[in-house]
Coordinates of C-alpha atoms and ligand atoms in Angstrom, one line a residue:
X1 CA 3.1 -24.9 28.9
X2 CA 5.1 -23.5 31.5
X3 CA 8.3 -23.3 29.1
X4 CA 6.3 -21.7 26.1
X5 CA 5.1 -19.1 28.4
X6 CA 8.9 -18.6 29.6
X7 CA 9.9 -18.3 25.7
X8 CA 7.2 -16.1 25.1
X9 CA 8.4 -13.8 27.7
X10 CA 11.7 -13.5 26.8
X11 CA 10.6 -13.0 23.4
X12 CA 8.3 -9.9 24.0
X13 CA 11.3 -8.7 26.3
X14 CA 13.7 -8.9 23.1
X15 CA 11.1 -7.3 21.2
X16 CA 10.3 -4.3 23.5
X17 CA 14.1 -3.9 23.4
X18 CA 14.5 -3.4 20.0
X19 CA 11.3 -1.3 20.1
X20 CA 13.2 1.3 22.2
X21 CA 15.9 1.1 20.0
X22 CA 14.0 2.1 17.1
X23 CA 12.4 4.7 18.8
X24 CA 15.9 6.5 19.8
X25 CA 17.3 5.9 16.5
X26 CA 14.4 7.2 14.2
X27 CA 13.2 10.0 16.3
X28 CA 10.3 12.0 14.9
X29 CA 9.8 9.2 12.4
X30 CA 6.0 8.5 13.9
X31 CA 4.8 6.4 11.1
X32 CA 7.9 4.5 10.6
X33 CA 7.9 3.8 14.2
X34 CA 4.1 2.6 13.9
X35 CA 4.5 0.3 10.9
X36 CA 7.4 -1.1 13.1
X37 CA 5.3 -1.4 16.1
X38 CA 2.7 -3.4 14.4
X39 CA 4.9 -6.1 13.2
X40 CA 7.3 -6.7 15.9
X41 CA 4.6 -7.2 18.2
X42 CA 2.7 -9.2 16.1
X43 CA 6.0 -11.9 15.9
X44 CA 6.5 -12.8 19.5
X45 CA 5.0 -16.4 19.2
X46 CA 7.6 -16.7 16.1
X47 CA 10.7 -15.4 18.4
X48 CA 9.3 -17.7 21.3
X49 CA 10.0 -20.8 19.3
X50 CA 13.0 -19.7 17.3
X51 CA 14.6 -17.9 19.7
X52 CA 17.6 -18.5 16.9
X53 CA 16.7 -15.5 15.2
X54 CA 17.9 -13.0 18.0
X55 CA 21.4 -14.5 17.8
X56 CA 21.2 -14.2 14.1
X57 CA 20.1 -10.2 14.2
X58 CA 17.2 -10.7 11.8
X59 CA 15.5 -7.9 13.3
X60 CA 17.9 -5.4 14.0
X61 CA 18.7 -6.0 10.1
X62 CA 15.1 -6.1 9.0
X63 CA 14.4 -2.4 10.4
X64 CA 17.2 -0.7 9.0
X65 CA 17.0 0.0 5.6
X66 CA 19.8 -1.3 3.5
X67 CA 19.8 2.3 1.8
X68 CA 18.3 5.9 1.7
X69 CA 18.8 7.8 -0.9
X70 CA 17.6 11.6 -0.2
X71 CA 18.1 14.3 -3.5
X72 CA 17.3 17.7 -4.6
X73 CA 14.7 17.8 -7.4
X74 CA 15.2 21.5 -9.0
X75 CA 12.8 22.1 -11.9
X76 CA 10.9 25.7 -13.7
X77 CA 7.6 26.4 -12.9
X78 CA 5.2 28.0 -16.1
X79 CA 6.1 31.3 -14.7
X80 CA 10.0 30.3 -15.4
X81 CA 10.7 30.5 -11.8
X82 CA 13.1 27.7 -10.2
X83 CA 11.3 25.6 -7.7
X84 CA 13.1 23.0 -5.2
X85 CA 11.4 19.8 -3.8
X86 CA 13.0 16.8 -1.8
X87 CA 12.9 13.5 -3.2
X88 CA 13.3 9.9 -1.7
X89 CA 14.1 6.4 -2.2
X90 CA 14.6 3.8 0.3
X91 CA 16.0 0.6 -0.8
X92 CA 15.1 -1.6 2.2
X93 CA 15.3 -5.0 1.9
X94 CA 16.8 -7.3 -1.5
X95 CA 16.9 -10.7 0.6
X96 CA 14.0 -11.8 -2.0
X97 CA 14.3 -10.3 -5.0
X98 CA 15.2 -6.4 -6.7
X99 CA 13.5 -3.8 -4.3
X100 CA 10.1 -3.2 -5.7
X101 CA 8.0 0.0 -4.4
X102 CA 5.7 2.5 -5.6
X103 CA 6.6 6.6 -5.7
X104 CA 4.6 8.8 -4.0
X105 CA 4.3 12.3 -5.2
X106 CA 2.3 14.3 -2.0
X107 CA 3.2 17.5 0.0
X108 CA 3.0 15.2 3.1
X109 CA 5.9 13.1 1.9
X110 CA 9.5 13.0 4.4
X111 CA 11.8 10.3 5.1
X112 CA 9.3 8.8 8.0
X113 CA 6.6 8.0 5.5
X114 CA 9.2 6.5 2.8
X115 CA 10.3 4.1 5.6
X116 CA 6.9 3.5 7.0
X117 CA 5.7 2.5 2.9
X118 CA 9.1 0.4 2.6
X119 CA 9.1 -1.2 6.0
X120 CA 5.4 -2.7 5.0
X121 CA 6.3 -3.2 1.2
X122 CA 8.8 -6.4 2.6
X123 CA 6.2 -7.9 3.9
X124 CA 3.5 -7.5 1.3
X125 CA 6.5 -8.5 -1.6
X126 CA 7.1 -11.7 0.5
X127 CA 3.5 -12.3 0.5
X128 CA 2.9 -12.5 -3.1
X129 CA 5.1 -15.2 -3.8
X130 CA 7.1 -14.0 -5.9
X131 CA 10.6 -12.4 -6.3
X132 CA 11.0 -9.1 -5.1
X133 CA 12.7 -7.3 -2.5
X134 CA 11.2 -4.0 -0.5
X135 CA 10.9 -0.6 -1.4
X136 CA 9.5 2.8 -1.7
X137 CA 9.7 6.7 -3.1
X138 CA 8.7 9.4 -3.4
X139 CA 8.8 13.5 -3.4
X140 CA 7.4 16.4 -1.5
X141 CA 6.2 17.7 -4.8
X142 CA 2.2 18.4 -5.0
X143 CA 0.9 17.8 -8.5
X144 CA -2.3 19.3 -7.6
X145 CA -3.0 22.8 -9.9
X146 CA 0.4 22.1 -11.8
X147 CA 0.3 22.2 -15.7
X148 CA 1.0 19.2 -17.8
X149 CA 4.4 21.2 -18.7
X150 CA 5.2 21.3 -15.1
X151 CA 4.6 17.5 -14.0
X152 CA 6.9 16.6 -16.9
X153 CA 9.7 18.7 -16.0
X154 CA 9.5 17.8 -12.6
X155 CA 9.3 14.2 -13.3
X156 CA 12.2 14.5 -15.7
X157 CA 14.6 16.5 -13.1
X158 CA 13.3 13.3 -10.1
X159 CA 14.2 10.4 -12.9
X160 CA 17.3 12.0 -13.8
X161 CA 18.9 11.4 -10.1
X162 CA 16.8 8.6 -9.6
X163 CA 18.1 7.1 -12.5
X164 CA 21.2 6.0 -10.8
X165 CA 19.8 3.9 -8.2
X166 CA 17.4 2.4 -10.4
X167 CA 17.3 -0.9 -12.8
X168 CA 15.4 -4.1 -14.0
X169 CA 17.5 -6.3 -11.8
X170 CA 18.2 -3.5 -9.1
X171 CA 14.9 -1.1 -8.2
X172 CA 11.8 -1.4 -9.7
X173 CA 9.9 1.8 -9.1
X174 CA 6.1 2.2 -10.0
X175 CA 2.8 4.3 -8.9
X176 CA 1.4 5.5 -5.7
X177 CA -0.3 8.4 -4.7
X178 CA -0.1 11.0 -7.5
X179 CA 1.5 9.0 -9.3
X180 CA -0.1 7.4 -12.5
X181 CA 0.9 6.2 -15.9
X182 CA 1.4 9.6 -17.4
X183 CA 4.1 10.0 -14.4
X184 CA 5.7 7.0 -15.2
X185 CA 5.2 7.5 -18.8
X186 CA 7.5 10.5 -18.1
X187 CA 10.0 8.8 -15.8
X188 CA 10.3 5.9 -18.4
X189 CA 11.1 8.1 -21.1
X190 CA 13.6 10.0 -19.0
X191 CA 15.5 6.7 -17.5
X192 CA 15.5 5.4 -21.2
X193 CA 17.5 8.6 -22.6
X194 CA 19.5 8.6 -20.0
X195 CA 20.7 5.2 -20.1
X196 CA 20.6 4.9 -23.9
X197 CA 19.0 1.5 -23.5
X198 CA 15.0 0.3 -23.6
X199 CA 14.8 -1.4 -20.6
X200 CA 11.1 -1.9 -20.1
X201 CA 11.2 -3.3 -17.0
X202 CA 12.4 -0.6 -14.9
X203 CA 9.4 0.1 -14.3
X204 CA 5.9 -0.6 -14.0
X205 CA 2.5 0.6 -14.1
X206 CA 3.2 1.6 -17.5
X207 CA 0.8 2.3 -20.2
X208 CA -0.2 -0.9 -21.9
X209 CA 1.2 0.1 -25.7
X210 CA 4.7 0.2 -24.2
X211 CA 5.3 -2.9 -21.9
X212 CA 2.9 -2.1 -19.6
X213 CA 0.8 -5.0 -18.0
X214 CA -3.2 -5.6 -19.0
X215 CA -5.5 -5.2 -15.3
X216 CA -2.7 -3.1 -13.4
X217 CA -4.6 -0.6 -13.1
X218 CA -7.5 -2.4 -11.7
X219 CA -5.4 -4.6 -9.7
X220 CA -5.0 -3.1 -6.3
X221 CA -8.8 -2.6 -6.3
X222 CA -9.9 -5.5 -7.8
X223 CA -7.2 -7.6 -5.8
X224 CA -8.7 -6.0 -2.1
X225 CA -12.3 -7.3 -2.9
X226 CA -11.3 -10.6 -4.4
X227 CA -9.7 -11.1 -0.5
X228 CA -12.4 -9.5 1.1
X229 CA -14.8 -11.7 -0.7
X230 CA -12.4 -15.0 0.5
X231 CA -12.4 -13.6 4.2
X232 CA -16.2 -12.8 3.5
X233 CA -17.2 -16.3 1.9
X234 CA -15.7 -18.1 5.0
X235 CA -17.7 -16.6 7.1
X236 CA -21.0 -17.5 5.1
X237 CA -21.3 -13.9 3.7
X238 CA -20.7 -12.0 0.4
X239 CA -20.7 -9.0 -1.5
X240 CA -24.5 -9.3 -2.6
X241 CA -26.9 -6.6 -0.9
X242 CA -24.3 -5.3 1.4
X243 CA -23.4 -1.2 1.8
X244 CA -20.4 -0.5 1.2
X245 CA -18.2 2.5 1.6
X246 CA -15.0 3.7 -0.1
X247 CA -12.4 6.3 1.0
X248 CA -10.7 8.4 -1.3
X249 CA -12.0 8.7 -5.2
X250 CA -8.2 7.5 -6.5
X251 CA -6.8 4.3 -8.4
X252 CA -7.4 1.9 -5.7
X253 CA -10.6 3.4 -4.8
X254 CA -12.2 3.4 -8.1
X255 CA -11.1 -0.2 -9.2
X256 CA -12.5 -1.5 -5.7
X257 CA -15.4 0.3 -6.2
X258 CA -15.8 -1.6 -9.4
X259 CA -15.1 -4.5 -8.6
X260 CA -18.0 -4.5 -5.4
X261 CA -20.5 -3.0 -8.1
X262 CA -19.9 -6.2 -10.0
X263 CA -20.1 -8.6 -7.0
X264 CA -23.5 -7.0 -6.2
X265 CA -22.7 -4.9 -3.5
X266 CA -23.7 -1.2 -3.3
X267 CA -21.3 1.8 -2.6
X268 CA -23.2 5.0 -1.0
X269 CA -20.3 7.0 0.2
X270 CA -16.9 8.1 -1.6
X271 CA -14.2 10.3 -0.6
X272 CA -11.6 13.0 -1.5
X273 CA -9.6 15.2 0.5
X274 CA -12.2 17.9 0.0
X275 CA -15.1 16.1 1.2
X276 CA -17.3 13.3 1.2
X277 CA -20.1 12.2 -1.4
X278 CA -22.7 10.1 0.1
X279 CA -25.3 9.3 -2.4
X280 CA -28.1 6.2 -0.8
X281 CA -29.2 5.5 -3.8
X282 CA -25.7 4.4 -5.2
X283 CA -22.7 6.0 -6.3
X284 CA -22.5 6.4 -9.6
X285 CA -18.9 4.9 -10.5
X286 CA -18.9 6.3 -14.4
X287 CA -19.5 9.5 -12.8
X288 CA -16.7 9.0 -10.3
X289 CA -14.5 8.4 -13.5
X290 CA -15.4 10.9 -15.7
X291 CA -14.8 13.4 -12.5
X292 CA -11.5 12.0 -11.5
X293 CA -9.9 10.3 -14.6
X294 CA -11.0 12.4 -17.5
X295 CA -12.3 16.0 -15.6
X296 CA -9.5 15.9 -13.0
X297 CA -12.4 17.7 -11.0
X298 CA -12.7 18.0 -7.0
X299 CA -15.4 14.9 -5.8
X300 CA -18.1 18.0 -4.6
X301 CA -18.9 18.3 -8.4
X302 CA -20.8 15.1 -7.9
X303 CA -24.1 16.7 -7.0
X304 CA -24.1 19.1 -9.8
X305 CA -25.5 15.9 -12.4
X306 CA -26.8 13.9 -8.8
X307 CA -28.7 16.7 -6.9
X308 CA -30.2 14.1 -4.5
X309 CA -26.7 12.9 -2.9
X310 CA -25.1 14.7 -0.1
X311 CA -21.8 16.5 -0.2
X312 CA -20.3 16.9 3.6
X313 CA -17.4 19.3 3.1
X314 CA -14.7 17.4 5.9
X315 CA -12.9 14.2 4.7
X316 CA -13.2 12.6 7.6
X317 CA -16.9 12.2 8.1
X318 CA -16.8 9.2 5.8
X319 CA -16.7 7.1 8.5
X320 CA -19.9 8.1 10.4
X321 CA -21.7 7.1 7.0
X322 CA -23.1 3.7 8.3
X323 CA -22.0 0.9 6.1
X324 CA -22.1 -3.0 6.2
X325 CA -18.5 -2.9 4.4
X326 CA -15.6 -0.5 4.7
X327 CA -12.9 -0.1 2.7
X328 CA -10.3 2.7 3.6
X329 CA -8.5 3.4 0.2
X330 CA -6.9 7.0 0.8
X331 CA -3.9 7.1 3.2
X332 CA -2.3 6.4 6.4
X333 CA -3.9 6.6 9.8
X334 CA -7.7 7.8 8.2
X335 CA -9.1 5.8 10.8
X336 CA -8.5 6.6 14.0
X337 CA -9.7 5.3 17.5
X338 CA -13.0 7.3 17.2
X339 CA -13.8 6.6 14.1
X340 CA -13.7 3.2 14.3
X341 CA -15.7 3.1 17.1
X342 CA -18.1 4.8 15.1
X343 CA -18.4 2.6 12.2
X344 CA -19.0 -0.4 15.0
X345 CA -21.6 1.6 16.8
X346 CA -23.4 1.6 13.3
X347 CA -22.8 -2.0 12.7
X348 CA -19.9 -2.4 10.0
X349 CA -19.2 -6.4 10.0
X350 CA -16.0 -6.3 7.7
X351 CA -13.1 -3.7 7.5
X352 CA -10.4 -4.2 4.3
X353 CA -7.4 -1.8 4.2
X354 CA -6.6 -0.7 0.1
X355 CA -4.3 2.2 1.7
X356 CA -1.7 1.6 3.5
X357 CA -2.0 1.3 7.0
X358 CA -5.3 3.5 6.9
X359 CA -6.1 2.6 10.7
X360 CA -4.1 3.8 13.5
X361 CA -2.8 0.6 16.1
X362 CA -5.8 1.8 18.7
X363 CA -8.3 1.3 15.5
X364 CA -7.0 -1.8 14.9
X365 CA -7.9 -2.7 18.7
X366 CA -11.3 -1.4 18.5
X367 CA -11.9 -4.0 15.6
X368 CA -10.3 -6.5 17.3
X369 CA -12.4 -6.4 20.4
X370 CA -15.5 -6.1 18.4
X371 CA -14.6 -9.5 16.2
X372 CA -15.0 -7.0 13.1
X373 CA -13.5 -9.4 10.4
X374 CA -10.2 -7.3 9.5
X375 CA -8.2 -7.7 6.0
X376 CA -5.0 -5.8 6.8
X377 CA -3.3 -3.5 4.1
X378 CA -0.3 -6.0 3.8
X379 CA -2.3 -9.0 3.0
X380 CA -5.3 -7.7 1.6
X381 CA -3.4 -4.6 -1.3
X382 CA -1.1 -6.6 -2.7
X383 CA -2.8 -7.3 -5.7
X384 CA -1.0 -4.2 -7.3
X385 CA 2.6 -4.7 -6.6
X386 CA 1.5 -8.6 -7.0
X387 CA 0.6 -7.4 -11.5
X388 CA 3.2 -5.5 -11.2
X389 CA 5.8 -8.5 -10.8
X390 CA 3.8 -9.9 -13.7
X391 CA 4.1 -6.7 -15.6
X392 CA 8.1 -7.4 -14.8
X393 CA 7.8 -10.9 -15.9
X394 CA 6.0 -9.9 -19.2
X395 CA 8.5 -7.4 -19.9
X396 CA 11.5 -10.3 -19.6
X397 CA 9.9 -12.7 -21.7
X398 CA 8.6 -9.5 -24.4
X399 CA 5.2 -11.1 -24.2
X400 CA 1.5 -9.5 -23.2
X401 CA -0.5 -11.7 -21.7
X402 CA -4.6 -10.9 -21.8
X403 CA -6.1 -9.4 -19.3
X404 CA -8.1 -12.6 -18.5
X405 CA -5.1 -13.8 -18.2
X406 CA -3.7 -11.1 -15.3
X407 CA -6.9 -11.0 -13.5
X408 CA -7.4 -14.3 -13.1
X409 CA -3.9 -15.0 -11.8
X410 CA -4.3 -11.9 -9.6
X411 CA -7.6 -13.6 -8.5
X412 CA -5.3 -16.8 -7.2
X413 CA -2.5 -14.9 -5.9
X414 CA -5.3 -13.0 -3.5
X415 CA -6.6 -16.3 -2.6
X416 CA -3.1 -17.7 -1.9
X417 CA -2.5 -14.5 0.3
X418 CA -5.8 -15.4 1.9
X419 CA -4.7 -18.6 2.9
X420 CA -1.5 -18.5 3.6
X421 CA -2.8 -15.5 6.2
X422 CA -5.3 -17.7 7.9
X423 CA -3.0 -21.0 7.9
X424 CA 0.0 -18.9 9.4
X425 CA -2.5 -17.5 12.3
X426 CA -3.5 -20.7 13.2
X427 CA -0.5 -22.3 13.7
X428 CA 1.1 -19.4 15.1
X429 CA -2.2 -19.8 18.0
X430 CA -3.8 -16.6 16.4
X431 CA -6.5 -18.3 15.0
X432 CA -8.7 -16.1 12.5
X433 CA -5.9 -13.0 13.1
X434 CA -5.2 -12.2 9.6
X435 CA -3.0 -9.3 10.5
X436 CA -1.1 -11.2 12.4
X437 CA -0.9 -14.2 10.1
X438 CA 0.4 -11.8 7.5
X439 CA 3.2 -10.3 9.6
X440 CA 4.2 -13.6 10.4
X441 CA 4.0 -15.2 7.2
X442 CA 6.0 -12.2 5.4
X443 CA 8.3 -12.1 8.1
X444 CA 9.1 -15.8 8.3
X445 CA 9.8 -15.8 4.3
X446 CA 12.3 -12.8 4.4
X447 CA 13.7 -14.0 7.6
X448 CA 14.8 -17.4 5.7
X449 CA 16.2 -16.1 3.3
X450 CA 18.4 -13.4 4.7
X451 CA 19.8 -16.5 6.7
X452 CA 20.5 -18.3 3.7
X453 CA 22.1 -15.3 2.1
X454 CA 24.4 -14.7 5.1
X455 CA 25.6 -12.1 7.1
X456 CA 25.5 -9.3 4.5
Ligands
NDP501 P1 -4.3 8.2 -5.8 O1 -3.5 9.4 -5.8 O2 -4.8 7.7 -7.1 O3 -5.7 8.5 -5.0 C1 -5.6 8.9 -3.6 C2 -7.0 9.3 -3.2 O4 -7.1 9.4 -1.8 C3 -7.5 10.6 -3.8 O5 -8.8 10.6 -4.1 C4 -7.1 11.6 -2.7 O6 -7.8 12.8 -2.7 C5 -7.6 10.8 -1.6 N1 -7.1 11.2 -0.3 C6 -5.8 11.5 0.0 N2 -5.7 11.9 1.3 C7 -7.0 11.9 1.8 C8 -7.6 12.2 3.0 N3 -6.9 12.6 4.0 N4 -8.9 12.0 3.1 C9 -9.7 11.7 2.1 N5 -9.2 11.4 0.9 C10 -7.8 11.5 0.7 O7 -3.6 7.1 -4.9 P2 -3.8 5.5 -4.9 O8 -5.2 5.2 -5.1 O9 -2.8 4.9 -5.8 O10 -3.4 5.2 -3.4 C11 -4.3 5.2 -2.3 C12 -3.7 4.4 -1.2 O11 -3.5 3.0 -1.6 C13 -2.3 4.8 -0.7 O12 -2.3 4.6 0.7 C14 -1.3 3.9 -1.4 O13 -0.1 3.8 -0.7 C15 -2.1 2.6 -1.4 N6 -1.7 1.7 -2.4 C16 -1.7 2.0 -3.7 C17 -1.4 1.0 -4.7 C18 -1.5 1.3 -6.1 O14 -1.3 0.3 -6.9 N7 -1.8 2.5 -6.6 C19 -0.9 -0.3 -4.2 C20 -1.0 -0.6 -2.8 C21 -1.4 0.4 -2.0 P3 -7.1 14.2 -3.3 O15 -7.0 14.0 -4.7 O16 -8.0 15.2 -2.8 O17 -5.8 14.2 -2.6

């Protein structure tokens, strides 16, 4: 006991070492630095008993990317005025496969948050089982209020630099926020002029009558409740009769919205960063659609066909809605220290992340002291890259599979994730710690296989 504890010292100490060092060598960089925190410290009981991983330098290696790529996008606005945004790729880890990553097109969008997105995207690759690598993109461009026209052109000018970094075997770009299948529609045909070849897996998240996979558009959504109902399930609960509420009104949102509706859960409160719809009776998901997937309509116009629901004008009231259930789907950090202590104070029993690490580390605490049964982002979205290495698959073989088919192999790979989450935990002495049975279980995967692979 007495020698464990000793290794487990000397592990935190190495840890909290290379903390500092990512601290001084990523200043400013808050979220990278957070997505960073919440790993390392999450792997001392795997340094304590393989203490052979400091001499090797796996995580000095891990937390610098292998490449940043950082471009200038110029494009024409309708007006015919020249307009400059900043795009982004990090290429952060290969020891598993091609990088694999979504682009992210958001005013809020700098190197920290590509990192932060690529840093996790290791971990959630490795988790999946299958073979890809980590990384991320993305663009300070806002594609809110810009024509048709404009998104193309703007796409086009990204692609045509991205282009060179990019390839079936070497990136694999796909969506993220603002970033859908006409966006990778565009970037597809761009990449395939340029190179003078149809390589359809470049990319994925395409639309379905050009290589694109059946259910990925679903499967982030579909892919959080299938391992929220696992981690619900072993706890003797389900779906069935519970409240549930869903940030954001996006992809992720609207497919785990779905998905609960079907499972017999109800959703009364949805998001966008306008405001909050909270609507006790239900949310009416085909409304939700027709708003956000046909209309491309703010989420206030709600209550002009549902008079009786409630429209609170500040995004970040969703989490005083009480709720059984909550799923953050929107971005990084929406839950914060307060508001999670709100959502315990009105008795939420289950918490699963479809954004990317929606809660900030002291949310995370709160739920941890209050045994709130946690699916973490890593673990718990990685249903969509999970199609979209099935989507790259497809494309190799020129096959479609049905989307039976997809779903139901996206229902086992959640399951897998599940377990291998829970089995991890417990024999890492972190017994029912999902988050920290992801970390570990990602990490241990990549870890083996940058040994193998040598010092490179
Ligand atoms: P979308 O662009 O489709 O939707 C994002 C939604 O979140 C929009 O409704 C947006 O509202 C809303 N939103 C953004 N910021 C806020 C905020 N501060 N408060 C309330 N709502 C907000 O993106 P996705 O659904 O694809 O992505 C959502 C999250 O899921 C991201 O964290 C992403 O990284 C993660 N993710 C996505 C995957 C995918 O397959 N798409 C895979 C794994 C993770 P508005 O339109 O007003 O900005």
């Amino acid at each position: 006991m007495l020698t464990l504890d000793r290794a487990a010292q000397t592990a935190q100490s190495y840890i909290h070492r290379v903390l500092e060092d990512v601290e001084k060598r990523n200043p400013g960089e808050a979220e990278f630095q957070q997505a960073v925190k919440e790993i390392l410290e999450s792997l001392v009981p795997v340094f304590a008993k393989h203490p052979e991983y400091e001499k090797l330098g796996i995580l000095e290696r891990l937390i610098e990317p292998e490449r940043l790529v950082v471009f200038r996008v110029p494009w024409v606005d309708d007006e015919g005025k020249v307009q400059v945004n900043r795009g982004f790729r990090v290429q952060f880890n290969s020891a598993i496969g091609p990088y694999k990553g979504g682009i992210r097109f958001h005013p809020s969008v700098n190197a920290s948050i590509i990192k932060f997105l690529g840093f996790e995207q290791i971990f959630k690759n490795a988790l999946t089982g299958l073979p890809i690598g980590g990384g991320k993109g993305g663009s300070d461009f806002d594609p809110k209020g810009k024509s048709d026209g404009e998104i193309m052109r703007f796409v086009q000018s990204f692609t045509s630099e991205l282009s060179r970094y990019i390839g079936p075997d070497q990136d694999v770009p796909a969506g993220d926020i603002g970033v859908g299948a006409r966006e990778i529609g565009y970037m597809f045909g761009q990449y395939k002029k340029m190179r003078g070849a149809y390589e359809a897996g470049v990319l994925t998240g395409k639309s379905p009558g050009f290589g694109g996979s059946l259910a990925r558009k679903e499967a982030t959504g579909y892919g959080l409740v299938y391992f929220m109902e696992e981690m619900l399930k072993a706890h003797g609960l389900q779906f069935e009769g519970m409240s549930v509420v869903v940030s954001g009104s996006g992809n992720v949102s609207i497919y785990a919205m779905e998905k609960v509706l079907e499972l017999g859960g109800k959703v009364v409160a949805c998001s966008d960063s306008s405001g909050v719809i909270y609507d006790p009776q239900g949310i009416s998901l085909e409304t939700v659609k027709q708003l956000k997937e046909v209309d491309n309509q703010r989420i206030g116009a709600y209550i002009n066909t549902h008079p009786h629901a409630e429209l609170i004008e500040d995004c970040e009231q969703i989490w005083s809605v009480p709720c059984d259930i909550a799923l953050p789907c929107a971005t990084q950090n929406e839950i914060s220290e307060t508001q999670a202590q709100q959502l315990v104070a009105n008795g939420v029993i289950a918490v699963g992340e479809g954004a990317n690490m929606p809660s900030t580390l002291e949310a995370v605490k709160v739920f941890e002291q209050h045994d709130i049964l946690f699916a973490p982002a890593k673990a718990a979205n990685a249903g969509g890259v999970g199609v979209s290495a099935l989507e790259m698959a497809q494309n190799s073989a020129r096959l479609s599979w049905t989307f039976e088919e997809v779903d139901g192999q996206l229902k086992q790979m959640m399951q897998s994730i599940y377990r291998q989450c829970t089995e991890t935990a417990e024999e890492y002495g972190h017994s029912g710690n999902l988050m920290a049975g992801a970390n570990i279980a990602g990490f241990r995967k990549v870890a083996d296989a940058m040994i193998a692979q040598g010092v490179i």
